[in-house]
């Protein structure tokens, strides 16, 4: 089975083949650390995490770089105006460095709570100014960039493949709506590489001025080339980054090196909240902290944000979040019962060959789902079908051990921390498990009076039974 990914560069699914055998180099657009990251950001970061986990599951070694933007990102993603860091600093009466440090820590706290694995590198833009200046100098020397009024711009007319990612070619841009004219530019669609602004709080000395800072697009090119080389496998980000950010990254990177920069581009679809665009004015702008304060768990939040295919719009609702918690509970209850059976040797007869067959079939279906452009929604359906199948079987401790190992192995991809959340301190006695099974049989045979009597007996013994469409779960009262 071969992994296929939808490449935004070609607009089709392609068989994934890394530049180096069993080694993947991947760059993910990271946070601009001027505020807490929101649900849309979290979805993009979780997608990158699941992709990395699945590549490792497939046997690849993954070198992952995620940038930290702490300078040069203008408000509303514009090219001129106020820097997001400086605007936040003025609002909170702090320095830009204090803002960046605070919200960078908040970012790392959030991804840790969501069990997002650390990247190999988290380069900060402000610490890679020399690499950016060198890249601009290369572009000027090669004739792709020009100096104007102490700033430096990329001449899009010199890069013939401009628009190959987004479809916004120079011809189409010229035929489209007019944009605000910048007298310093040769062409309206040229973009800034190095910006002269004597009022900007964060500034560096360069060959073009003594008080400038890098353009937002420049940062990712310089840092990715430094850590991943002039060519690498995967670049991810939100669909809103496709133009102009990623388009400009391609132009400046390929113009500077003369090589195809990134092989596969993967973009995550927008997230909406309760059917509407997420907005502070609508009161539906949520951070991880907001949801945790409402007593939702980080595991349920992770589940919900990874459960919809990354190229489909995710409609975040609190009803869906509650359903995600129920899904987590079902997985936990199942795994706890399997763990109890494993730890309590019994004389039950299990068809080990049948168990192995179900595990093998499930593993094949799970891989097939994720090989199809990381179809996690289908992958999760496979997991729950497995749980339903196993719940119908008699198990002994040997069978339970095989099942437990398999679930933990799948969780290397899911990242739901199943093993970490086992209720190892709760020992469900064999007699209780037998009563639950007897009650399941009574319900199956529609012997409701017997089922009620067994429920009452379990209740008297201190155990609560919860019936679901897929079986019965038992927990200590």
Coordinates of C-alpha atoms in Angstrom, one line a residue:
X1 CA 0.0 0.0 0.0
X2 CA 1.3 3.4 -1.0
X3 CA 0.6 6.7 0.7
X4 CA -1.1 9.2 -1.5
X5 CA -1.3 12.9 -0.7
X6 CA -3.2 15.7 -2.4
X7 CA -0.5 18.0 -3.7
X8 CA -1.8 21.6 -4.0
X9 CA 0.9 22.3 -6.5
X10 CA -0.6 19.9 -9.0
X11 CA -4.2 19.8 -7.6
X12 CA -4.3 16.0 -7.5
X13 CA -3.5 13.1 -5.3
X14 CA 0.0 11.8 -5.8
X15 CA 1.9 8.7 -4.5
X16 CA 4.3 10.1 -1.9
X17 CA 7.9 9.4 -2.6
X18 CA 10.5 11.2 -0.4
X19 CA 13.6 12.7 -1.9
X20 CA 15.7 10.5 0.3
X21 CA 14.8 6.9 1.1
X22 CA 12.9 6.6 4.4
X23 CA 13.8 10.2 5.3
X24 CA 11.2 13.0 5.1
X25 CA 12.0 16.7 5.5
X26 CA 9.0 18.7 6.3
X27 CA 8.3 22.4 7.0
X28 CA 5.1 23.7 8.7
X29 CA 4.0 27.2 9.0
X30 CA 4.1 28.0 12.7
X31 CA 2.5 30.7 14.9
X32 CA 3.0 34.4 14.9
X33 CA 3.5 35.0 18.6
X34 CA 1.5 38.1 19.2
X35 CA -1.6 36.4 20.8
X36 CA -3.0 33.1 21.9
X37 CA -3.4 30.7 19.0
X38 CA -7.0 29.9 18.0
X39 CA -8.9 26.8 16.9
X40 CA -8.0 27.3 13.3
X41 CA -4.3 27.4 14.1
X42 CA -4.7 24.4 16.3
X43 CA -6.2 22.4 13.5
X44 CA -3.3 23.2 11.2
X45 CA -0.8 22.2 13.8
X46 CA -2.6 19.0 14.6
X47 CA -2.7 18.1 11.0
X48 CA 1.0 18.5 10.8
X49 CA 1.3 16.3 13.9
X50 CA -0.8 13.5 12.5
X51 CA 1.0 13.6 9.2
X52 CA 4.3 13.3 11.0
X53 CA 3.0 10.5 13.2
X54 CA 1.7 8.6 10.3
X55 CA 4.9 9.0 8.3
X56 CA 6.8 7.6 11.3
X57 CA 4.2 4.8 11.6
X58 CA 5.1 4.0 7.9
X59 CA 8.7 3.7 8.8
X60 CA 10.0 7.1 7.8
X61 CA 12.4 9.3 9.9
X62 CA 10.9 12.8 9.9
X63 CA 12.9 16.0 10.2
X64 CA 10.3 18.6 11.0
X65 CA 10.8 22.4 11.2
X66 CA 8.1 24.8 12.3
X67 CA 8.9 28.5 12.4
X68 CA 8.1 31.0 15.1
X69 CA 7.3 34.4 13.5
X70 CA 8.2 37.2 15.9
X71 CA 8.8 40.1 13.5
X72 CA 7.5 41.3 10.1
X73 CA 4.0 39.9 10.0
X74 CA 1.7 42.8 9.3
X75 CA -1.9 43.1 10.6
X76 CA -4.4 41.5 8.2
X77 CA -1.5 39.9 6.4
X78 CA -0.9 43.1 4.6
X79 CA 2.5 44.2 3.3
X80 CA 2.5 47.6 4.9
X81 CA 1.0 49.0 8.1
X82 CA 1.4 47.9 11.7
X83 CA 3.4 44.8 12.7
X84 CA 1.3 42.3 14.7
X85 CA 3.9 42.1 17.4
X86 CA 4.2 45.9 17.8
X87 CA 0.4 46.3 17.8
X88 CA 0.1 43.8 20.6
X89 CA 3.1 45.3 22.5
X90 CA 1.4 48.8 22.4
X91 CA -1.9 47.3 23.6
X92 CA -0.4 45.4 26.5
X93 CA 2.2 48.1 27.3
X94 CA 5.1 45.7 26.8
X95 CA 8.1 45.4 24.5
X96 CA 7.7 43.2 21.3
X97 CA 10.3 40.8 22.8
X98 CA 8.2 40.5 26.0
X99 CA 5.1 39.8 23.9
X100 CA 6.9 37.2 21.7
X101 CA 8.3 35.4 24.7
X102 CA 5.0 35.3 26.6
X103 CA 2.9 34.0 23.6
X104 CA 5.6 31.6 22.4
X105 CA 5.4 30.0 25.8
X106 CA 1.6 29.9 25.6
X107 CA 2.0 28.2 22.2
X108 CA 4.2 25.5 23.5
X109 CA 1.9 25.0 26.5
X110 CA -1.0 24.5 24.2
X111 CA 0.6 22.0 21.8
X112 CA 1.9 20.0 24.8
X113 CA -1.7 19.8 26.2
X114 CA -2.9 18.5 22.8
X115 CA -0.1 15.9 22.8
X116 CA 1.5 17.4 19.6
X117 CA 4.9 16.0 19.3
X118 CA 7.8 18.5 19.3
X119 CA 9.3 19.5 16.0
X120 CA 13.0 18.9 15.3
X121 CA 13.5 22.7 15.2
X122 CA 11.5 25.8 16.0
X123 CA 13.6 28.6 14.5
X124 CA 12.6 32.2 15.4
X125 CA 12.6 34.8 12.6
X126 CA 14.4 37.4 14.7
X127 CA 17.3 35.1 15.2
X128 CA 17.9 34.4 11.5
X129 CA 18.3 37.9 10.1
X130 CA 21.8 37.2 8.6
X131 CA 20.3 34.3 6.6
X132 CA 17.5 36.6 5.3
X133 CA 19.9 39.4 4.3
X134 CA 22.1 36.9 2.5
X135 CA 19.0 35.6 0.6
X136 CA 18.0 39.1 -0.4
X137 CA 21.5 39.8 -1.6
X138 CA 21.4 36.7 -3.8
X139 CA 18.1 37.7 -5.3
X140 CA 19.4 41.2 -6.1
X141 CA 22.6 39.8 -7.6
X142 CA 20.6 37.5 -9.8
X143 CA 18.3 40.3 -11.0
X144 CA 15.1 39.0 -9.4
X145 CA 15.0 41.8 -6.8
X146 CA 15.6 45.6 -6.8
X147 CA 16.3 48.3 -4.3
X148 CA 13.9 51.3 -4.1
X149 CA 13.8 54.0 -1.5
X150 CA 16.0 51.9 0.8
X151 CA 13.6 48.9 0.7
X152 CA 14.0 45.8 -1.5
X153 CA 11.3 44.2 -3.6
X154 CA 11.0 41.0 -5.6
X155 CA 10.2 41.6 -9.3
X156 CA 7.4 39.1 -10.0
X157 CA 7.8 39.7 -13.8
X158 CA 11.2 38.1 -13.6
X159 CA 9.9 34.8 -12.2
X160 CA 7.9 33.2 -15.0
X161 CA 6.4 30.5 -12.9
X162 CA 4.8 32.9 -10.4
X163 CA 1.2 31.7 -9.7
X164 CA 1.9 28.0 -10.2
X165 CA 0.6 27.1 -6.7
X166 CA -2.4 29.4 -6.3
X167 CA -3.3 30.0 -9.9
X168 CA -2.8 33.7 -9.4
X169 CA -0.5 34.2 -12.4
X170 CA 0.8 37.6 -13.3
X171 CA -1.6 37.7 -16.3
X172 CA -4.6 36.9 -14.1
X173 CA -3.5 39.4 -11.4
X174 CA -3.2 42.1 -14.0
X175 CA -6.7 41.4 -15.3
X176 CA -8.1 41.4 -11.8
X177 CA -9.1 44.1 -9.4
X178 CA -6.8 47.1 -8.9
X179 CA -4.6 47.2 -5.8
X180 CA -3.3 50.2 -4.0
X181 CA -0.3 51.6 -5.9
X182 CA 3.0 51.8 -4.1
X183 CA 5.3 54.3 -5.9
X184 CA 8.4 52.4 -4.7
X185 CA 7.4 49.3 -6.7
X186 CA 8.1 48.7 -10.4
X187 CA 4.9 46.5 -10.6
X188 CA 1.9 46.5 -8.3
X189 CA 2.2 42.8 -7.4
X190 CA 5.9 43.0 -6.5
X191 CA 6.4 42.0 -2.9
X192 CA 8.7 43.3 -0.2
X193 CA 11.8 41.4 0.9
X194 CA 13.4 44.0 3.1
X195 CA 11.4 47.0 4.4
X196 CA 12.8 50.4 5.4
X197 CA 10.7 52.0 8.2
X198 CA 12.4 54.4 10.6
X199 CA 9.4 54.1 13.0
X200 CA 9.5 50.3 13.3
X201 CA 10.5 49.3 16.9
X202 CA 12.3 46.1 15.8
X203 CA 15.0 46.9 13.2
X204 CA 18.4 45.7 11.9
X205 CA 21.2 47.1 9.9
X206 CA 21.4 45.9 6.3
X207 CA 23.2 46.8 3.0
X208 CA 20.2 48.9 2.1
X209 CA 19.4 50.8 5.3
X210 CA 20.2 51.0 9.0
X211 CA 16.6 50.7 10.2
X212 CA 14.8 47.9 8.4
X213 CA 13.2 44.5 8.9
X214 CA 12.4 41.5 6.8
X215 CA 9.2 40.9 4.9
X216 CA 7.0 38.1 6.2
X217 CA 7.4 35.9 3.2
X218 CA 11.2 36.0 3.4
X219 CA 11.4 34.4 6.8
X220 CA 10.1 31.0 5.9
X221 CA 12.4 30.7 2.8
X222 CA 15.5 31.6 4.7
X223 CA 14.9 29.3 7.7
X224 CA 13.6 26.3 5.8
X225 CA 16.7 26.4 3.4
X226 CA 19.0 26.6 6.4
X227 CA 17.5 23.7 8.3
X228 CA 16.1 21.5 5.5
X229 CA 18.3 22.4 2.5
X230 CA 17.5 23.9 -0.9
X231 CA 15.0 21.1 -1.7
X232 CA 12.7 19.2 0.7
X233 CA 9.6 17.0 0.7
X234 CA 6.6 18.7 2.3
X235 CA 5.4 22.2 3.2
X236 CA 2.1 22.5 5.1
X237 CA -0.1 25.4 6.2
X238 CA -3.6 26.8 6.2
X239 CA -5.4 27.4 2.9
X240 CA -5.3 31.1 3.6
X241 CA -1.5 31.0 3.3
X242 CA -1.6 29.7 -0.2
X243 CA -1.7 33.2 -1.7
X244 CA 0.2 35.4 -1.4
X245 CA 2.4 33.9 1.4
X246 CA 3.3 30.5 -0.1
X247 CA 3.3 31.7 -3.7
X248 CA 5.9 34.4 -2.7
X249 CA 7.9 31.8 -0.8
X250 CA 8.2 29.7 -3.9
X251 CA 9.2 32.6 -6.1
X252 CA 12.0 33.8 -3.9
X253 CA 13.3 30.4 -2.9
X254 CA 13.4 28.9 -6.5
X255 CA 14.7 32.2 -7.9
X256 CA 17.6 32.1 -5.4
X257 CA 18.6 28.5 -5.8
X258 CA 17.5 27.6 -9.4
X259 CA 15.9 24.4 -8.0
X260 CA 12.4 23.2 -7.4
X261 CA 12.0 24.0 -3.7
X262 CA 9.2 21.8 -2.3
X263 CA 7.8 18.6 -3.7
X264 CA 4.5 18.4 -2.0
X265 CA 2.3 21.2 -0.7
X266 CA -0.5 20.4 1.7
X267 CA -3.1 22.9 2.8
X268 CA -5.7 22.7 5.6
X269 CA -9.2 23.9 5.0
X270 CA -10.8 26.7 7.0
X271 CA -12.5 26.1 10.3
X272 CA -15.9 27.6 11.1
X273 CA -17.7 27.8 14.5
X274 CA -21.4 26.8 14.8
X275 CA -21.8 27.4 11.1
X276 CA -20.2 30.9 11.1
X277 CA -16.8 32.4 10.4
X278 CA -14.8 32.6 13.7
X279 CA -14.7 36.2 14.8
X280 CA -14.2 38.0 18.1
X281 CA -17.1 40.3 17.2
X282 CA -19.5 37.3 17.0
X283 CA -18.2 36.0 20.3
X284 CA -17.2 32.6 18.8
X285 CA -13.5 33.1 18.8
X286 CA -12.0 30.3 20.9
X287 CA -8.6 29.4 22.1
X288 CA -7.6 26.1 23.8
X289 CA -7.7 27.9 27.2
X290 CA -11.2 29.0 26.6
X291 CA -12.4 25.5 26.0
X292 CA -10.5 24.0 28.9
X293 CA -12.1 26.6 31.1
X294 CA -15.4 25.3 30.0
X295 CA -14.3 21.9 31.4
X296 CA -13.8 20.2 28.0
X297 CA -10.8 17.9 27.9
X298 CA -7.8 18.4 25.7
X299 CA -8.2 14.8 24.4
X300 CA -11.8 15.6 23.2
X301 CA -10.6 18.7 21.5
X302 CA -7.8 16.9 19.8
X303 CA -10.2 14.2 18.7
X304 CA -12.6 16.7 17.2
X305 CA -10.0 18.7 15.4
X306 CA -8.4 15.6 13.7
X307 CA -11.6 13.7 13.0
X308 CA -12.7 15.7 9.9
X309 CA -10.6 15.3 6.7
X310 CA -8.1 18.1 6.6
X311 CA -9.3 19.2 3.1
X312 CA -12.9 19.5 4.3
X313 CA -14.2 22.5 6.2
X314 CA -14.6 21.7 9.9
X315 CA -17.7 23.1 11.6
X316 CA -16.8 23.3 15.2
X317 CA -19.8 22.9 17.5
X318 CA -20.1 22.2 21.2
X319 CA -22.4 19.3 20.4
X320 CA -19.6 17.8 18.3
X321 CA -17.2 18.4 21.1
X322 CA -19.4 16.5 23.5
X323 CA -19.7 13.7 21.0
X324 CA -16.0 13.6 20.8
X325 CA -15.7 13.2 24.5
X326 CA -18.1 10.3 24.3
X327 CA -16.0 8.7 21.6
X328 CA -12.9 9.1 23.8
X329 CA -14.8 7.5 26.7
X330 CA -15.8 4.6 24.6
X331 CA -12.2 3.9 23.6
X332 CA -11.1 4.3 27.2
X333 CA -13.8 2.0 28.6
X334 CA -13.0 -0.6 25.9
X335 CA -9.2 -0.5 26.6
X336 CA -9.7 -0.6 30.3
X337 CA -11.8 -3.7 30.1
X338 CA -9.2 -5.3 27.8
X339 CA -6.5 -4.4 30.3
X340 CA -8.5 -5.9 33.1
X341 CA -9.0 -9.2 31.2
X342 CA -5.3 -9.2 30.3
X343 CA -4.3 -8.8 34.0
X344 CA -6.8 -11.4 35.3
X345 CA -5.9 -14.8 34.0
X346 CA -9.0 -16.8 33.3
X347 CA -10.1 -20.1 31.8
X348 CA -12.1 -18.5 28.9
X349 CA -11.4 -20.0 25.6
X350 CA -10.5 -17.5 22.9
X351 CA -10.0 -18.1 19.2
X352 CA -6.6 -16.6 19.0
X353 CA -6.4 -17.1 15.2
X354 CA -9.7 -15.3 14.8
X355 CA -8.5 -12.4 17.0
X356 CA -5.3 -12.2 14.9
X357 CA -7.3 -12.2 11.7
X358 CA -9.5 -9.3 13.0
X359 CA -6.4 -7.4 14.0
X360 CA -4.8 -7.9 10.7
X361 CA -7.9 -6.9 8.7
X362 CA -8.3 -3.8 10.9
X363 CA -4.7 -2.8 10.5
X364 CA -4.9 -3.1 6.8
X365 CA -8.1 -1.0 6.6
X366 CA -6.7 1.6 8.9
X367 CA -3.6 1.9 6.8
X368 CA -5.7 2.0 3.6
X369 CA -7.8 4.9 5.0
X370 CA -4.8 7.0 6.0
X371 CA -2.9 6.1 2.8
X372 CA -5.8 7.8 1.0
X373 CA -4.6 11.4 1.7
X374 CA -4.7 10.9 5.5
X375 CA -8.4 10.1 5.7
X376 CA -8.6 10.2 9.5
X377 CA -12.4 10.2 9.6
X378 CA -12.4 6.8 7.8
X379 CA -9.5 5.6 10.0
X380 CA -11.5 6.4 13.2
X381 CA -14.5 4.5 11.8
X382 CA -12.2 1.5 11.3
X383 CA -11.1 1.7 15.0
X384 CA -14.7 1.7 16.3
X385 CA -15.7 -1.1 14.0
X386 CA -12.8 -3.1 15.5
X387 CA -14.1 -2.3 19.0
X388 CA -17.6 -3.5 18.1
X389 CA -16.2 -6.7 16.7
X390 CA -14.1 -7.5 19.7
X391 CA -17.0 -6.7 22.1
X392 CA -18.9 -9.7 20.7
X393 CA -16.2 -12.2 21.5
X394 CA -15.1 -14.2 24.5
X395 CA -11.6 -13.2 25.5
X396 CA -8.8 -14.6 27.7
X397 CA -5.7 -12.8 28.8
X398 CA -3.6 -13.9 25.8
X399 CA -6.2 -12.4 23.4
X400 CA -6.5 -9.3 25.5
X401 CA -2.8 -8.7 25.4
X402 CA -2.8 -8.9 21.5
X403 CA -5.7 -6.4 21.4
X404 CA -4.1 -4.0 23.9
X405 CA -0.9 -3.9 22.0
X406 CA -2.7 -3.3 18.7
X407 CA -4.7 -0.3 20.2
X408 CA -1.6 1.2 21.6
X409 CA 0.1 0.8 18.2
X410 CA -2.7 2.7 16.5
X411 CA -2.5 5.4 19.1
X412 CA 1.0 6.2 17.9
X413 CA -0.9 7.8 15.0
X414 CA -4.0 9.1 16.8
X415 CA -2.1 10.6 19.7
X416 CA -5.0 10.2 22.1
X417 CA -2.8 9.0 25.0
X418 CA -4.9 5.9 25.5
X419 CA -2.2 4.1 27.6
X420 CA -1.6 7.1 29.7
X421 CA -5.3 7.3 30.6
X422 CA -5.9 3.7 31.6
X423 CA -7.6 3.3 35.0
X424 CA -5.0 1.0 36.2
X425 CA -6.1 1.5 39.8
X426 CA -9.5 0.0 39.1
X427 CA -9.6 -3.8 39.1
X428 CA -12.8 -5.1 37.6
X429 CA -13.3 -8.6 39.2
X430 CA -14.0 -11.5 37.0
X431 CA -17.4 -12.1 38.5
X432 CA -18.4 -8.5 37.5
X433 CA -17.3 -9.0 34.0
X434 CA -19.2 -12.3 33.8
X435 CA -22.4 -10.6 35.1
X436 CA -22.0 -7.8 32.4
X437 CA -21.6 -10.5 29.7
X438 CA -24.6 -12.4 31.1
X439 CA -26.7 -9.2 31.0
X440 CA -25.5 -8.5 27.4
X441 CA -26.8 -12.0 26.4
X442 CA -30.1 -11.3 28.1
X443 CA -30.5 -8.0 26.2
X444 CA -29.5 -9.8 23.0
X445 CA -32.3 -12.3 23.6
X446 CA -34.7 -9.5 24.6
X447 CA -35.0 -11.0 28.1
X448 CA -35.5 -7.5 29.6
X449 CA -36.6 -8.7 33.1
X450 CA -33.4 -10.7 33.5
X451 CA -31.3 -7.8 32.2
X452 CA -32.9 -5.4 34.7
X453 CA -32.3 -7.9 37.5
X454 CA -28.6 -8.2 36.5
X455 CA -28.3 -4.4 36.4
X456 CA -29.7 -4.1 39.9
X457 CA -27.3 -6.8 41.1
X458 CA -24.4 -5.0 39.6
X459 CA -25.6 -1.8 41.2
X460 CA -25.8 -3.4 44.6
X461 CA -22.2 -4.7 44.1
X462 CA -21.1 -1.1 43.4
X463 CA -20.8 -1.1 39.6
X464 CA -22.7 1.0 37.1
X465 CA -23.6 -0.3 33.7
X466 CA -24.0 2.1 30.7
X467 CA -25.7 0.7 27.6
X468 CA -24.6 1.9 24.2
X469 CA -25.6 0.9 20.7
X470 CA -22.4 -1.1 20.6
X471 CA -22.6 -2.9 23.9
X472 CA -22.3 -2.2 27.7
X473 CA -19.6 -0.4 29.6
X474 CA -19.1 -0.9 33.3
X475 CA -17.5 1.5 35.8
X476 CA -17.1 1.6 39.5
X477 CA -19.8 3.8 41.2

